[in-house]
Amino acid sequence: MVNAVYMDHNATTPMRPEVAAATARALAVTGNASSVHRFGRMAHRALEDAREKVAALVGAAPEDVVFTSGGTEANNLAIRGAGRARVLVSAVEHVSVLKAAAVEIIPVDGDGVVDRRALETRLAADDTPTLVSVMLANNETGVIQPVADIAALARRFGALVHCDAVQAAGRTPIDMGALGVDLLTVSAHKIGGPPGVGALVVGARVPLKPEIVGGGQERGRRAGTENTPAIVGFGLAADGARTGIEEFQRLAAWRDRIEDRVRRIAPAVRVFGAHAPRLANTTCFTMPGVASETQVMGLDLAGIAVSAGAACSSGKVQTSHVLKAMGVDAEEADCAIRVSLGWTSEEADIDRFVEAWGALYARAGRDARLAAPAA
Ligand SMILES: Cc1ncc(COP(=O)(O)O)c(C=O)c1O
């Protein structure tokens, strides 16, 4: 659509042109990274160069990076492969963590921040070998978790710690050592790289059991010929994400402007996670009395792409488990949309969005008045 405004960077971030070009060039090059001849050696070099770049994004050693088919696979590999009998996860994790095993849920507060006291009580109550999994930034609200504190607490009880950093990468600095986590997930298509490729970064003290077997690739931690062209794109995107973190913070001013202006139009608007540290690009708020689905479709007709919470593979809108965990009732949660900005965002997008949102709200009010029975 000409002149469309894309405000759904948390679902997927448009691929950077230089990344698309590098991926396309790599597609035209023959070579299996496991082959010993010159073609193989060239593919291997490209793979290892990308591995270094992905490692640098999260402050890890290149040999700790295991390439996967994306964040979902990396989360599954972390939760199942860590080999811990007990898995504690926050209530606001991505479904790929929540569904990876029979997990125990740690509650969050009204702003979506993990309840550390509840985590400590659970850890103290049972000495079964445990894995704790807490995301760095939430995909729906952008709320940033105190992962370093959580990891320190978990380690006191001998637990391993996994962190889903899919939404945080390139948006807030990440240093695995400083965070104190053992396993960390990243995904290329959230940082301007190609979809269908990601990585699990595995610290030295984790004896990871592979989920996919049948080949020695990735140091025996994930079998299967690596997707070299996509990984080359991932590497370049990781480089850009690492160096662009400071620039990314400018988006906070535009996010705040959206929140100020929608609140001026409808004072009953509720912004979720507003009192917690959040990613600069993400806001999740209600249009009072108007279903998320109606808003997403109405805004789409106005040429603006946003989402109703997480982009779900079924395309259906369900009450957000994230907002539910934050104590929001279903009626209010079902009126929330997520607006997520990124490197393609422009200042004019903010005006376009607020104008369309205001018009939709006014129209919904008119429709409600017309539908109301006469007094
Ligand atoms: C927090 C989080 N974790 C994991 C994933 C899954 O990543 P992928 O789409 O690469 O499988 C997503 C994608 O939306 C996400 O937002």
mmCIF file of N, CA and C in Angstrom, residues 90-95 98 108 138-140 310 318-326:
data_model
loop_
_atom_site.group_PDB
_atom_site.id
_atom_site.type_symbol
_atom_site.label_atom_id
_atom_site.label_comp_id
_atom_site.label_asym_id
_atom_site.label_seq_id
_atom_site.Cartn_x
_atom_site.Cartn_y
_atom_site.Cartn_z
ATOM 1 N N SER A 90 8.238 -16.475 34.189
ATOM 2 C CA SER A 90 7.327 -15.390 34.545
ATOM 3 C C SER A 90 6.023 -15.566 33.775
ATOM 4 N N ALA A 91 4.970 -14.963 34.327
ATOM 5 C CA ALA A 91 3.636 -15.106 33.737
ATOM 6 C C ALA A 91 3.501 -14.367 32.405
ATOM 7 N N VAL A 92 4.476 -13.494 32.083
ATOM 8 C CA VAL A 92 4.338 -12.675 30.870
ATOM 9 C C VAL A 92 5.259 -13.143 29.742
ATOM 10 N N GLU A 93 5.826 -14.336 29.883
ATOM 11 C CA GLU A 93 6.731 -14.842 28.836
ATOM 12 C C GLU A 93 5.993 -15.069 27.514
ATOM 13 N N HIS A 94 6.781 -15.108 26.463
ATOM 14 C CA HIS A 94 6.255 -15.460 25.144
ATOM 15 C C HIS A 94 5.765 -16.912 25.201
ATOM 16 N N VAL A 95 4.768 -17.232 24.388
ATOM 17 C CA VAL A 95 4.210 -18.594 24.418
ATOM 18 C C VAL A 95 5.252 -19.676 24.131
ATOM 19 N N LEU A 98 6.347 -20.428 27.524
ATOM 20 C CA LEU A 98 5.265 -20.967 28.371
ATOM 21 C C LEU A 98 4.893 -22.400 27.987
ATOM 22 N N VAL A 108 3.533 -11.469 38.197
ATOM 23 C CA VAL A 108 4.106 -10.128 37.964
ATOM 24 C C VAL A 108 3.223 -9.110 38.685
ATOM 25 N N ASN A 138 9.324 -7.228 27.362
ATOM 26 C CA ASN A 138 8.082 -7.871 26.934
ATOM 27 C C ASN A 138 7.658 -7.407 25.539
ATOM 28 N N ASN A 139 7.186 -8.337 24.745
ATOM 29 C CA ASN A 139 6.797 -8.029 23.368
ATOM 30 C C ASN A 139 5.531 -7.191 23.268
ATOM 31 N N GLU A 140 4.639 -7.290 24.254
ATOM 32 C CA GLU A 140 3.364 -6.559 24.169
ATOM 33 C C GLU A 140 3.441 -5.167 24.794
ATOM 34 N N ALA A 310 0.216 -9.497 21.006
ATOM 35 C CA ALA A 310 1.197 -10.273 20.253
ATOM 36 C C ALA A 310 0.616 -10.710 18.920
ATOM 37 N N GLN A 318 -6.991 -12.894 20.860
ATOM 38 C CA GLN A 318 -7.433 -13.484 22.124
ATOM 39 C C GLN A 318 -7.064 -12.525 23.243
ATOM 40 N N THR A 319 -7.741 -12.671 24.385
ATOM 41 C CA THR A 319 -7.374 -11.816 25.519
ATOM 42 C C THR A 319 -5.903 -12.053 25.852
ATOM 43 N N SER A 320 -5.168 -10.969 26.002
ATOM 44 C CA SER A 320 -3.726 -11.081 26.223
ATOM 45 C C SER A 320 -3.413 -11.712 27.581
ATOM 46 N N HIS A 321 -2.592 -12.774 27.564
ATOM 47 C CA HIS A 321 -2.195 -13.392 28.833
ATOM 48 C C HIS A 321 -1.281 -12.461 29.617
ATOM 49 N N VAL A 322 -0.624 -11.565 28.903
ATOM 50 C CA VAL A 322 0.283 -10.611 29.553
ATOM 51 C C VAL A 322 -0.535 -9.613 30.391
ATOM 52 N N LEU A 323 -1.551 -9.042 29.766
ATOM 53 C CA LEU A 323 -2.368 -8.057 30.485
ATOM 54 C C LEU A 323 -3.154 -8.732 31.612
ATOM 55 N N LYS A 324 -3.613 -9.951 31.343
ATOM 56 C CA LYS A 324 -4.326 -10.709 32.373
ATOM 57 C C LYS A 324 -3.411 -10.893 33.601
ATOM 58 N N ALA A 325 -2.167 -11.271 33.343
ATOM 59 C CA ALA A 325 -1.219 -11.483 34.450
ATOM 60 C C ALA A 325 -0.951 -10.196 35.218
ATOM 61 N N MET A 326 -1.147 -9.059 34.548
ATOM 62 C CA MET A 326 -0.934 -7.760 35.195
ATOM 63 C C MET A 326 -2.184 -7.313 35.964
#
